[in-house]
Structure formats: C-alpha cells, structure tokens
Short mmCIF file of C-alpha atoms and ligand atoms in Angstrom, two decimals:
data_model
loop_
_atom_site.label_atom_id
_atom_site.label_comp_id
_atom_site.label_asym_id
_atom_site.label_seq_id
_atom_site.Cartn_x
_atom_site.Cartn_y
_atom_site.Cartn_z
CA MET H 1 56.05 117.65 77.10
CA PHE H 2 59.18 117.47 74.96
CA GLU H 3 59.72 120.07 72.28
CA ARG H 4 62.01 118.10 69.98
CA VAL H 5 62.82 114.38 69.99
CA LEU H 6 65.77 112.76 68.24
CA ILE H 7 65.02 109.25 67.01
CA ALA H 8 68.18 107.13 67.35
CA ASN H 9 67.04 104.42 64.95
CA ARG H 10 66.04 103.66 61.36
CA GLY H 11 63.51 101.53 59.47
CA GLU H 12 59.88 101.01 60.36
CA ILE H 13 60.31 101.72 64.08
CA ALA H 14 61.87 105.14 63.39
CA CYS H 15 58.85 105.94 61.16
CA ARG H 16 56.48 104.68 63.86
CA VAL H 17 58.07 106.90 66.53
CA ILE H 18 58.20 109.97 64.25
CA ARG H 19 54.47 109.64 63.55
CA ALA H 20 53.69 109.35 67.27
CA CYS H 21 55.76 112.50 67.96
CA LYS H 22 53.96 114.41 65.20
CA GLU H 23 50.59 113.53 66.69
CA LEU H 24 51.80 114.81 70.04
CA GLY H 25 52.97 118.09 68.48
CA ILE H 26 56.66 117.27 69.00
CA LYS H 27 59.32 118.22 66.42
CA THR H 28 61.43 115.32 65.18
CA VAL H 29 65.08 114.82 64.31
CA ALA H 30 66.13 111.74 62.35
CA ILE H 31 69.65 110.39 62.28
CA HIS H 32 70.91 108.28 59.41
CA SER H 33 73.99 106.60 58.01
CA GLU H 34 75.69 107.58 54.73
CA VAL H 35 73.73 104.92 52.83
CA ASP H 36 70.34 105.71 54.41
CA ARG H 37 69.71 109.11 52.82
CA GLU H 38 66.79 107.76 50.81
CA SER H 39 65.14 106.09 53.78
CA MET H 40 61.60 106.88 54.74
CA HIS H 41 62.42 107.99 58.29
CA VAL H 42 64.68 110.68 56.82
CA LYS H 43 61.81 111.98 54.69
CA LEU H 44 59.27 111.88 57.54
CA ALA H 45 61.32 113.77 60.14
CA ASP H 46 61.46 117.58 60.36
CA LYS H 47 65.25 117.43 60.24
CA ALA H 48 67.82 114.73 59.49
CA ILE H 49 71.47 114.46 60.41
CA CYS H 50 74.01 112.02 59.00
CA VAL H 51 75.92 110.41 61.86
CA GLY H 52 78.36 108.12 60.07
CA ASN H 53 79.17 105.32 57.68
CA ALA H 54 76.97 102.39 56.69
CA SER H 55 78.23 100.03 59.39
CA ALA H 56 75.97 100.33 62.42
CA SER H 57 78.94 100.64 64.77
CA GLU H 58 79.88 103.84 62.95
CA SER H 59 76.37 105.31 62.76
CA TYR H 60 73.36 103.97 64.68
CA LEU H 61 75.63 102.79 67.50
CA ASN H 62 77.95 105.80 67.39
CA ILE H 63 77.17 107.41 70.73
CA PRO H 64 79.34 110.57 70.40
CA SER H 65 77.89 111.36 66.95
CA ILE H 66 74.32 110.78 68.09
CA ILE H 67 74.73 112.97 71.17
CA ALA H 68 76.33 115.68 69.02
CA ALA H 69 73.38 115.48 66.60
CA ALA H 70 70.96 115.89 69.50
CA GLU H 71 72.82 118.92 70.85
CA ILE H 72 73.23 120.61 67.46
CA SER H 73 69.54 120.14 66.63
CA GLY H 74 68.33 121.28 70.04
CA ALA H 75 66.58 118.02 70.91
CA ASP H 76 65.50 117.61 74.52
CA ALA H 77 64.91 113.84 74.39
CA ILE H 78 66.09 110.74 72.54
CA HIS H 79 63.90 107.79 71.53
CA PRO H 80 66.04 104.69 70.97
CA GLY H 81 63.41 102.46 69.26
CA TYR H 82 64.37 98.77 69.52
CA GLY H 83 67.75 97.13 68.85
CA PHE H 84 70.84 99.37 68.44
CA LEU H 85 71.16 101.42 71.68
CA ALA H 86 67.73 100.70 73.16
CA GLU H 87 69.05 98.60 76.05
CA ASN H 88 72.48 100.13 76.39
CA THR H 89 72.99 101.32 79.97
CA TYR H 90 75.96 103.45 79.04
CA PHE H 91 73.96 105.30 76.35
CA ALA H 92 71.10 105.98 78.80
CA GLU H 93 73.68 107.35 81.24
CA VAL H 94 75.37 109.59 78.65
CA CYS H 95 71.97 111.00 77.64
CA GLU H 96 71.22 111.81 81.26
CA THR H 97 74.65 113.44 81.78
CA CYS H 98 74.08 115.61 78.70
CA GLY H 99 70.65 116.74 79.87
CA LEU H 100 68.81 114.71 77.24
CA LYS H 101 65.83 112.63 78.40
CA PHE H 102 66.28 108.98 77.41
CA ILE H 103 62.79 107.71 76.53
CA GLY H 104 62.83 104.51 78.56
CA PRO H 105 63.27 103.33 82.14
CA SER H 106 66.17 104.41 84.39
CA LYS H 107 69.70 103.29 83.56
CA LYS H 108 69.70 101.27 86.78
CA VAL H 109 66.69 99.22 85.66
CA ILE H 110 68.12 98.73 82.14
CA GLU H 111 71.29 97.38 83.75
CA GLN H 112 69.45 95.13 86.23
CA MET H 113 67.21 93.58 83.57
CA GLY H 114 70.02 93.38 81.01
CA ASN H 115 71.76 90.87 83.24
CA LYS H 116 69.49 87.81 83.37
CA ILE H 117 71.09 86.44 86.54
CA THR H 118 70.48 89.72 88.37
CA ALA H 119 66.95 89.98 86.93
CA ILE H 120 66.00 86.46 88.04
CA LYS H 121 67.48 87.03 91.52
CA LEU H 122 65.52 90.27 91.97
CA MET H 123 62.29 88.65 90.79
CA LYS H 124 62.72 85.64 93.04
CA LYS H 125 63.30 87.94 96.01
CA SER H 126 59.99 89.68 95.22
CA GLY H 127 58.06 86.40 95.12
CA ILE H 128 57.73 86.23 91.31
CA PRO H 129 57.83 82.56 90.13
CA VAL H 130 61.13 81.77 88.38
CA ILE H 131 62.37 78.63 86.62
CA PRO H 132 64.24 76.31 89.04
CA GLY H 133 67.95 76.81 88.39
CA SER H 134 71.41 77.65 89.62
CA GLU H 135 70.41 81.12 90.85
CA GLY H 136 73.75 82.51 89.83
CA PRO H 137 76.66 81.98 87.43
CA VAL H 138 78.11 78.46 87.16
CA ASN H 139 81.68 77.22 86.69
CA ILE H 140 82.96 73.77 85.79
CA ASN H 141 85.31 73.60 88.80
CA ASP H 142 82.44 74.12 91.18
CA PRO H 143 81.04 70.75 92.38
CA LYS H 144 77.79 72.62 93.11
CA ILE H 145 76.80 72.26 89.42
CA PHE H 146 76.10 68.54 89.91
CA THR H 147 74.12 69.20 93.08
CA VAL H 148 72.03 71.80 91.23
CA ALA H 149 71.55 69.40 88.29
CA LYS H 150 70.41 66.65 90.63
CA LYS H 151 67.99 68.97 92.39
CA ILE H 152 66.33 70.42 89.27
CA GLY H 153 66.68 67.28 87.10
CA TYR H 154 67.55 66.88 83.42
CA PRO H 155 67.00 68.15 80.78
CA ILE H 156 68.73 71.39 81.70
CA ILE H 157 69.35 74.51 79.66
CA ILE H 158 72.44 76.70 80.01
CA LYS H 159 71.91 80.36 79.15
CA ALA H 160 74.16 83.39 78.84
CA SER H 161 73.51 86.01 81.52
CA THR H 162 73.84 88.99 79.19
CA GLY H 163 72.55 87.00 76.24
CA GLY H 164 69.50 87.07 74.10
CA GLY H 165 68.32 85.73 70.79
CA GLY H 166 69.21 82.17 71.80
CA ARG H 167 72.97 82.68 71.41
CA GLY H 168 75.04 80.93 74.03
CA MET H 169 72.18 78.57 74.92
CA ARG H 170 72.89 74.83 75.38
CA MET H 171 70.60 71.94 76.20
CA VAL H 172 72.09 69.25 78.46
CA VAL H 173 70.58 65.82 79.12
CA SER H 174 73.03 64.23 81.55
CA ASP H 175 75.95 64.80 83.96
CA GLU H 176 78.41 63.46 81.35
CA THR H 177 78.10 66.47 79.05
CA LEU H 178 77.36 69.15 81.67
CA GLN H 179 80.87 70.56 82.09
CA ASN H 180 81.58 70.46 78.38
CA SER H 181 78.34 72.31 77.60
CA ILE H 182 79.08 74.94 80.23
CA VAL H 183 82.48 75.65 78.64
CA MET H 184 80.95 75.86 75.16
CA ALA H 185 78.21 78.18 76.37
CA GLN H 186 80.76 80.37 78.18
CA THR H 187 82.99 80.58 75.11
CA GLU H 188 80.09 81.57 72.87
CA ALA H 189 78.76 84.05 75.45
CA LYS H 190 82.21 85.65 75.75
CA SER H 191 82.63 86.05 72.00
CA VAL H 192 79.07 87.23 71.23
CA PHE H 193 78.22 89.32 74.30
CA GLY H 194 81.65 90.02 75.80
CA ASN H 195 80.59 88.41 79.09
CA SER H 196 81.17 84.72 79.81
CA ASP H 197 78.68 84.35 82.70
CA VAL H 198 76.22 81.49 82.15
CA TYR H 199 73.55 79.95 84.40
CA MET H 200 71.58 76.69 84.55
CA GLU H 201 67.82 76.27 84.38
CA LYS H 202 65.39 73.38 84.26
CA TYR H 203 64.45 72.88 80.59
CA ILE H 204 60.71 73.38 80.20
CA GLU H 205 59.48 71.12 77.40
CA GLU H 206 57.35 72.56 74.61
CA PRO H 207 56.60 75.76 76.49
CA HIS H 208 54.51 78.70 75.43
CA HIS H 209 56.31 82.01 75.23
CA ILE H 210 53.94 84.68 76.48
CA GLU H 211 54.64 88.26 77.34
CA PHE H 212 52.79 91.13 78.98
CA GLN H 213 53.13 94.75 77.94
CA ILE H 214 53.53 97.00 80.96
CA LEU H 215 52.88 100.75 81.18
CA ALA H 216 54.17 102.63 84.23
CA ASP H 217 54.32 106.26 85.30
CA LYS H 218 56.84 107.74 87.70
CA TYR H 219 54.24 108.12 90.42
CA GLY H 220 53.92 104.36 90.96
CA LYS H 221 50.90 103.57 88.82
CA ILE H 222 51.36 100.46 86.65
CA SER H 223 49.02 98.73 84.19
CA TYR H 224 49.37 95.55 82.19
CA LEU H 225 47.85 94.87 78.77
CA PRO H 226 46.59 91.51 77.45
CA GLU H 227 49.34 88.99 76.68
CA ARG H 228 51.04 88.34 73.37
CA ASP H 229 51.83 84.75 72.40
CA CYS H 230 55.23 84.66 70.70
CA SER H 231 55.71 80.89 70.62
CA ILE H 232 56.37 80.69 66.89
CA GLN H 233 60.06 81.42 66.47
CA ARG H 234 62.74 80.27 64.09
CA ARG H 235 66.25 80.16 65.52
CA HIS H 236 64.99 82.37 68.34
CA GLN H 237 63.70 85.03 65.96
CA LYS H 238 59.99 85.67 66.33
CA LEU H 239 58.11 85.15 63.07
CA LEU H 240 54.61 85.99 64.17
CA GLU H 241 52.86 87.07 67.34
CA GLU H 242 49.24 87.01 68.37
CA SER H 243 47.01 88.33 71.08
CA PRO H 244 45.26 87.09 73.10
CA SER H 245 47.03 83.73 73.44
CA PRO H 246 44.71 80.95 72.20
CA LEU H 247 45.47 78.91 75.31
CA ILE H 248 44.96 81.41 78.12
CA SER H 249 41.71 81.85 80.06
CA ASP H 250 40.52 85.18 81.45
CA ALA H 251 41.41 83.96 84.95
CA LEU H 252 44.94 82.93 83.98
CA ARG H 253 45.43 86.22 82.09
CA LYS H 254 44.56 88.12 85.23
CA LYS H 255 46.85 85.99 87.37
CA ILE H 256 49.92 86.29 85.13
CA GLY H 257 49.12 89.92 84.29
CA LYS H 258 49.10 90.83 87.98
CA THR H 259 52.39 88.96 88.40
CA ALA H 260 53.87 91.00 85.52
CA LYS H 261 52.64 94.17 87.18
CA ASN H 262 54.20 93.13 90.51
CA ALA H 263 57.44 92.29 88.72
CA ALA H 264 57.57 95.80 87.23
CA SER H 265 56.52 97.40 90.49
CA SER H 266 59.23 95.59 92.49
CA ILE H 267 61.98 97.28 90.44
CA LYS H 268 60.18 100.67 90.31
CA TYR H 269 59.81 100.34 86.54
CA THR H 270 58.84 103.41 84.51
CA THR H 271 57.60 104.01 80.90
CA VAL H 272 56.86 100.89 78.83
CA GLY H 273 58.34 97.41 78.98
CA THR H 274 57.54 93.75 78.56
CA VAL H 275 57.66 90.90 81.05
CA GLU H 276 58.28 87.54 79.35
CA PHE H 277 57.10 84.25 80.80
CA LEU H 278 57.38 80.60 79.87
CA LEU H 279 54.15 78.68 80.34
CA ASP H 280 54.36 74.89 80.71
CA LYS H 281 51.80 72.21 79.82
CA LYS H 282 50.26 72.40 83.29
CA ASN H 283 49.79 76.17 83.08
CA ASN H 284 52.65 76.83 85.48
CA PHE H 285 54.23 80.12 84.50
CA TYR H 286 57.74 81.41 85.16
CA PHE H 287 59.42 84.78 84.74
CA MET H 288 62.00 84.52 81.94
CA GLU H 289 63.21 88.06 81.33
CA MET H 290 62.12 91.66 81.03
CA ASN H 291 62.62 93.81 77.95
CA THR H 292 63.14 97.46 78.76
CA ARG H 293 62.25 98.82 75.31
CA ILE H 294 59.38 99.14 72.86
CA GLN H 295 59.21 95.82 71.01
CA VAL H 296 58.79 94.88 67.35
CA GLU H 297 55.44 93.22 68.15
CA HIS H 298 53.84 96.12 70.05
CA PRO H 299 51.26 96.78 67.23
CA VAL H 300 49.47 93.48 68.01
CA THR H 301 48.50 94.92 71.38
CA GLU H 302 47.72 98.33 69.91
CA MET H 303 45.28 96.78 67.43
CA LEU H 304 43.65 94.68 70.13
CA THR H 305 43.24 97.44 72.71
CA GLY H 306 43.18 100.68 70.71
CA ILE H 307 45.98 102.03 72.92
CA ASP H 308 48.86 103.86 71.20
CA ILE H 309 51.74 102.38 73.19
CA VAL H 310 54.43 104.61 71.61
CA LYS H 311 52.49 107.79 72.40
CA GLU H 312 51.97 106.52 75.95
CA GLN H 313 55.70 105.78 76.21
CA ILE H 314 56.62 109.34 75.20
CA LYS H 315 54.02 110.87 77.55
CA LEU H 316 55.20 108.70 80.46
CA ALA H 317 58.84 109.64 79.81
CA ALA H 318 57.81 113.30 79.85
CA GLY H 319 56.37 112.80 83.33
CA GLU H 320 52.65 112.54 82.56
CA LYS H 321 50.38 110.43 84.73
CA LEU H 322 49.31 107.04 83.37
CA SER H 323 45.69 107.10 82.22
CA VAL H 324 45.37 103.43 81.20
CA ASP H 325 43.68 100.97 83.61
CA SER H 326 44.17 97.21 83.19
CA GLU H 327 40.62 96.58 84.44
CA LYS H 328 39.03 98.88 81.85
CA ILE H 329 40.74 97.48 78.77
CA LYS H 330 38.44 96.05 76.14
CA ILE H 331 39.77 93.25 73.97
CA ALA H 332 38.53 94.00 70.44
CA GLY H 333 38.66 90.42 69.12
CA HIS H 334 41.92 88.81 68.04
CA ALA H 335 45.09 90.24 66.48
CA ILE H 336 47.98 88.58 64.63
CA GLU H 337 51.21 90.10 63.33
CA CYS H 338 53.31 88.49 60.59
CA ARG H 339 56.85 89.76 60.06
CA ILE H 340 57.75 89.73 56.37
CA ASN H 341 61.53 89.60 56.02
CA ALA H 342 63.80 89.98 53.00
CA GLU H 343 65.00 86.39 53.30
CA ASP H 344 64.72 83.40 50.98
CA PRO H 345 62.65 80.67 52.67
CA ASP H 346 63.76 78.18 49.99
CA ARG H 347 67.46 78.79 50.68
CA ASP H 348 67.60 78.49 54.45
CA PHE H 349 66.46 82.09 54.94
CA ILE H 350 69.59 83.73 53.55
CA PRO H 351 69.20 87.52 53.46
CA SER H 352 67.86 88.88 50.18
CA PRO H 353 68.70 92.58 50.01
CA GLY H 354 68.32 94.69 46.87
CA LYS H 355 66.15 97.20 45.07
CA ILE H 356 62.39 96.69 45.24
CA GLY H 357 60.64 96.85 41.86
CA LYS H 358 56.87 97.06 41.81
CA LEU H 359 55.36 96.93 45.27
CA PHE H 360 51.81 95.88 46.14
CA LEU H 361 50.87 95.79 49.80
CA PRO H 362 47.56 94.62 51.29
CA GLY H 363 44.88 96.73 52.90
CA GLY H 364 41.24 96.76 53.91
CA PRO H 365 39.35 96.78 57.22
CA GLY H 366 41.34 95.36 60.11
CA ILE H 367 44.69 95.39 58.31
CA ARG H 368 47.57 97.57 59.53
CA LEU H 369 50.99 97.78 57.89
CA ASP H 370 54.10 99.02 59.66
CA THR H 371 56.82 99.54 57.09
CA HIS H 372 59.48 101.89 55.81
CA VAL H 373 59.68 100.54 52.26
CA TYR H 374 58.32 101.89 48.98
CA SER H 375 58.61 100.96 45.32
CA GLY H 376 62.19 101.68 44.20
CA TYR H 377 63.61 101.53 47.75
CA THR H 378 66.78 99.51 48.22
CA ILE H 379 66.84 97.06 51.12
CA LEU H 380 70.37 97.41 52.46
CA PRO H 381 72.52 94.46 53.50
CA PHE H 382 73.88 96.30 56.56
CA TYR H 383 70.79 96.25 58.76
CA ASP H 384 67.95 93.91 59.72
CA SER H 385 65.83 92.27 57.05
CA LEU H 386 62.33 93.33 58.16
CA ILE H 387 60.33 94.65 55.18
CA VAL H 388 56.85 95.01 56.60
CA LYS H 389 54.81 93.93 59.59
CA ILE H 390 51.28 92.98 58.64
CA ILE H 391 48.86 93.16 61.55
CA ALA H 392 45.33 91.81 61.22
CA LEU H 393 42.44 92.36 63.62
CA GLY H 394 39.25 90.31 63.41
CA LYS H 395 36.28 89.48 65.65
CA ASN H 396 37.87 86.18 66.65
CA ARG H 397 40.97 84.09 65.90
CA LYS H 398 39.35 82.28 62.99
CA GLU H 399 38.31 85.49 61.23
CA THR H 400 41.74 87.02 61.85
CA ILE H 401 43.51 84.03 60.30
CA VAL H 402 41.34 84.36 57.17
CA LYS H 403 42.01 88.11 57.01
CA MET H 404 45.73 87.50 57.36
CA GLN H 405 45.69 84.79 54.69
CA LYS H 406 43.99 87.12 52.23
CA ALA H 407 46.38 89.95 53.10
CA LEU H 408 49.43 87.71 52.64
CA GLU H 409 48.14 86.58 49.25
CA GLU H 410 48.05 90.23 48.11
CA VAL H 411 51.73 90.83 48.92
CA GLU H 412 53.98 91.40 45.89
CA ILE H 413 57.50 92.66 46.46
CA GLU H 414 59.13 92.50 43.04
CA ASP H 415 62.77 91.34 42.91
CA ILE H 416 63.03 90.62 46.63
CA LYS H 417 62.74 87.11 48.05
CA ASN H 418 60.63 87.32 51.14
CA THR H 419 58.96 85.22 53.82
CA SER H 420 55.29 85.83 52.93
CA SER H 421 55.00 82.27 51.52
CA LEU H 422 56.11 80.82 54.87
CA HIS H 423 53.37 82.78 56.64
CA ILE H 424 50.80 81.55 54.11
CA LYS H 425 51.83 77.98 55.01
CA ILE H 426 51.51 78.69 58.71
CA MET H 427 48.04 80.26 58.31
CA ALA H 428 46.88 77.18 56.36
CA ASN H 429 48.27 74.69 58.90
CA GLU H 430 45.63 72.72 60.85
CA GLU H 431 47.72 72.61 64.01
CA PHE H 432 48.12 76.41 63.93
CA ARG H 433 44.43 76.88 63.23
CA SER H 434 43.57 74.72 66.22
CA GLY H 435 45.64 77.02 68.45
CA ARG H 436 47.83 74.18 69.70
CA ILE H 437 51.05 76.08 69.07
CA THR H 438 54.11 75.71 71.22
CA THR H 439 57.73 76.62 70.67
CA ALA H 440 58.12 73.28 68.83
CA PHE H 441 55.46 74.11 66.21
CA LEU H 442 57.74 75.17 63.34
CA SER H 443 60.11 72.20 63.49
CA LYS H 444 57.21 69.76 63.95
CA HIS H 445 54.79 71.05 61.35
CA ILE H 446 56.41 73.45 58.90
CA PHE H 447 60.07 72.51 58.48
CA ARG H 448 59.50 68.77 59.00
CA LYS H 449 61.88 66.79 56.81
CA GLN H 450 60.68 63.58 55.13
C1 MV4 F 1 63.80 78.11 77.61
C2 MV4 F 1 63.11 77.02 77.04
C3 MV4 F 1 62.82 75.95 77.85
N1 MV4 F 1 63.18 75.97 79.15
N2 MV4 F 1 64.13 78.07 78.92
C4 MV4 F 1 64.79 81.51 75.69
C5 MV4 F 1 65.15 82.52 74.68
C6 MV4 F 1 64.26 82.16 73.57
N3 MV4 F 1 64.56 82.75 72.33
C7 MV4 F 1 64.35 80.66 73.61
N4 MV4 F 1 64.26 80.38 74.96
C8 MV4 F 1 63.85 79.24 75.59
N5 MV4 F 1 64.14 79.20 76.91
C9 MV4 F 1 63.83 77.01 79.65
N6 MV4 F 1 64.19 76.99 80.95
C10 MV4 F 1 62.80 77.08 75.68
C11 MV4 F 1 63.17 78.17 74.94
C12 MV4 F 1 62.85 78.11 73.55
C13 MV4 F 1 61.88 78.91 72.98
C14 MV4 F 1 61.19 79.86 73.73
C15 MV4 F 1 60.24 80.64 73.15
C16 MV4 F 1 59.94 80.48 71.80
C17 MV4 F 1 60.62 79.57 71.03
C18 MV4 F 1 61.60 78.77 71.60
C19 MV4 F 1 62.27 77.84 70.81
C20 MV4 F 1 63.22 77.07 71.39
C21 MV4 F 1 63.52 77.20 72.75
#
C-alpha cells in the first residue's frame, strides 16, 4: 500500500480522497493555489503545498509544480480526483517517469478513451454495440459524408472526437446543412479542445443516459456496479443522478452491466472507471464513451451498495486484488444525488461566488453530504461552482424523493444564490415522480416557456 498520497485537486473531491486515504492509514499531501489557503482540503491533509497562482493553469494544472510538490513531500502516488489533470495522458506519463504511481488506469487507456473516435472503434471491434455513425473523422470534401448520412438517416449529431460537455456538438436534419454544420463543429472543437476532428452519429431521440461503474484489478478481475441514470442535464452539465434507473429491469441491468464489463475487459482496464451508454425508447443500448476517472456522482452508487469506491480505487492502484463481486451486490433501495451549485437559477444560472454567511445543511438518516464549504468560506470565482452534493438513500424511489425534498428545504446558504430551489421544483414534478425522465425532461417540464 502507498505510504503518502498527493491529492492533485481541490474542493469536495480532494476532501473525499483525503478521508479515504486516512481510513487506509495513508499520509496525505494537499496542493493548493495562492487563493485556496483557507480551503477545507488544506486543513484536512497532513501537509499542504502551494503550487501557484489562482488561475488553474498556474496551479491545479501546473504539472512541473505538482510533480515537484510530490517529490519534496515524499509522496509515492498521486490521486488526480476529477477534472483538472484526471484524464491527461501526458500527466499520467510524467508521474510514471518520475516513479510516482498515478491512481487511475494506464496512460495508454486514458489516451484511447480520451479520443472518442478511437474508443468507439475499439468497442465496435470487441462486439460492444455502438451508435451507427461515420466510424471515423469526417471532412466536408469527402463525398462519403452523404453516403454515411443516407445510410444512418437524419437526424444526425456531429461530435468532437476529443470533446466532452456537449461542446462542439451539432444536430443536423438534412443534407443541405451537413457540410456547414461539420465546419462549425470543427471550428468549435479546434478552439475548445485544440483538435478539430469530428464524427457523425445517428441522433437518438429522447434517450436515457445511463452509466455503469466498473472496478478492475490488474489481474484481470472486473466487476460492474448497478447503473446510474444521469438523464437530467442542463447544457450538458449533470444536475442530479439516481440509482437504480427507474426504467431498467433486473434483466436489462445484467445485460448492459455485462456489456460494460466486457468493454472494460477488452481494453485491459484497471482501477475504477465508468462506461456510459445511451438507451433508446426500445431499450436498445449503445456505448457512448468511457470515463477513466472517479466521477462527481460516485456517491450515489456508494450509498446504494455500501462500497467505498474511492478506497477501492486506491487499493486497486496499489496492486490489491479486487474483492467486489457484481453478483453479490445488494441494492439497498434507491439513491439520488442533487448537485447544489453557486449559480442563480433566476438569472440564467450565472455564477454566484462570494463569502458564505450563516450555513445550515441538512442531515438525518439516509442523507449524505459531500462538501468542502463551511460558514465564512468564500466561494472563489476561479473554479467550479459546486457547493454541496446531497445524496439521499431510501427504501424505494418514492421515499428517497420525499427525503430529498425535506433535505433540500433545510438548505440555507446565506448570501450565495444557489440551485436548491431548482431541485425542489424537480422533486415536486409529476413527470419526474413517475420516473419518465429522459434527456428532454428539463426543457419540457422545468424550463418550459409560456
Ligand atoms: C447523443 C444524443 C443523442 N444521440 N448522441 C452526449 C454528451 C452529452 N452531454 C449529450 N450527449 C448526447 N449525445 C446521440 N447519438 C443526445 C445527447 C444529449 C444528452 C445526453 C445525455 C443527457 C442529456 C442530454 C441532453 C441533450 C443531448
């Protein structure tokens, strides 16, 4: 097992990882920017090192400074959390070169899955169902684009190969606008991700976004955990996640879960990761992408299964054998996570940073809070706007929704506009309560304009 882990992150996920390390008897090193001295992760860690200025590019993305901090503090491993350097192939490689264990899969797998075109090609080759599409990058001068369009049929979606978060995505409904949309997608992809490769896919209407958590050791054992339904997103940012999905039967769970396991196995995946699928109205499911990191929504699955995914991740990275079996997992009811962000829902979700006054957060049986904030803490404008993740676990979906509603009603974050009111609306919505949620839910039922 590792002796000392450096956590190359901030916020709630840095706190989450530090606590997991402490439970495993591992010493912890926090890094922070100039403006993050008062942050909770700095207080929780055994040691903290300032790695640069407020701007993430000068601190949490500053690879030379982070590596220097690890060497000076005598760390033997680095946990990247999510965001920042978590899926950066070059960072994983530098860690390896410097004799620091990167807590994640191999750099080769990070690279393969980071490029969606490569990922889809690999999955297709292994017999994993993929969305009908161009199976490679497309260019406007290539007449093949019209052949592909004819074969898969409109509507079509154009996606950036190294993209994510919905940037560079374009919907196309006919041949007339295809070339134009490809150019626009390429231009956006180039400016946002530095890579202009885009590909075409059949547009699946009102799909469900479901994902399976995977755990894998380096001896070839792989397990999958029950799915998370992440269909409720706003501008491609997840707002809430739940598990199990209200629309998936035990038989379908097993079928997609085994597919997720095969997907991970085919690329010799190690540690923890997530395989994302789109599910259409007829229960056809398609591989969409694989995330090679711990995700924001991992606590939903932890609540549901009692498995500490972060501790497992660290143990697997240290070379321990996987002790979790998919077949033996007990689903303890139903879990929902709401992400409360420092954003103003009445002003198009503009960020609302600033100093928190009085702070009242919910509690009680079946409520878990993952947060880094406290009364008097200043939410900084430089980083993401997540204040707290509220996770509720009840006997069934109905009880969990009630628990979550009550928890949300207890939230008071003085002086900071936040999204708890939006979540209260969602919990009260009949369509949501019925479980008929697709990716179109928010625009249809919550943000509907008169
Ligand atoms: C899609 C899709 C329909 N068909 N791909 C991918 C990234 C994610 N943030 C949005 N993505 C989608 N990819 C095909 N071929 C619909 C979406 C989508 C979506 C997916 C999950 C949750 C919310 C969504 C909202 C709009 C579009």
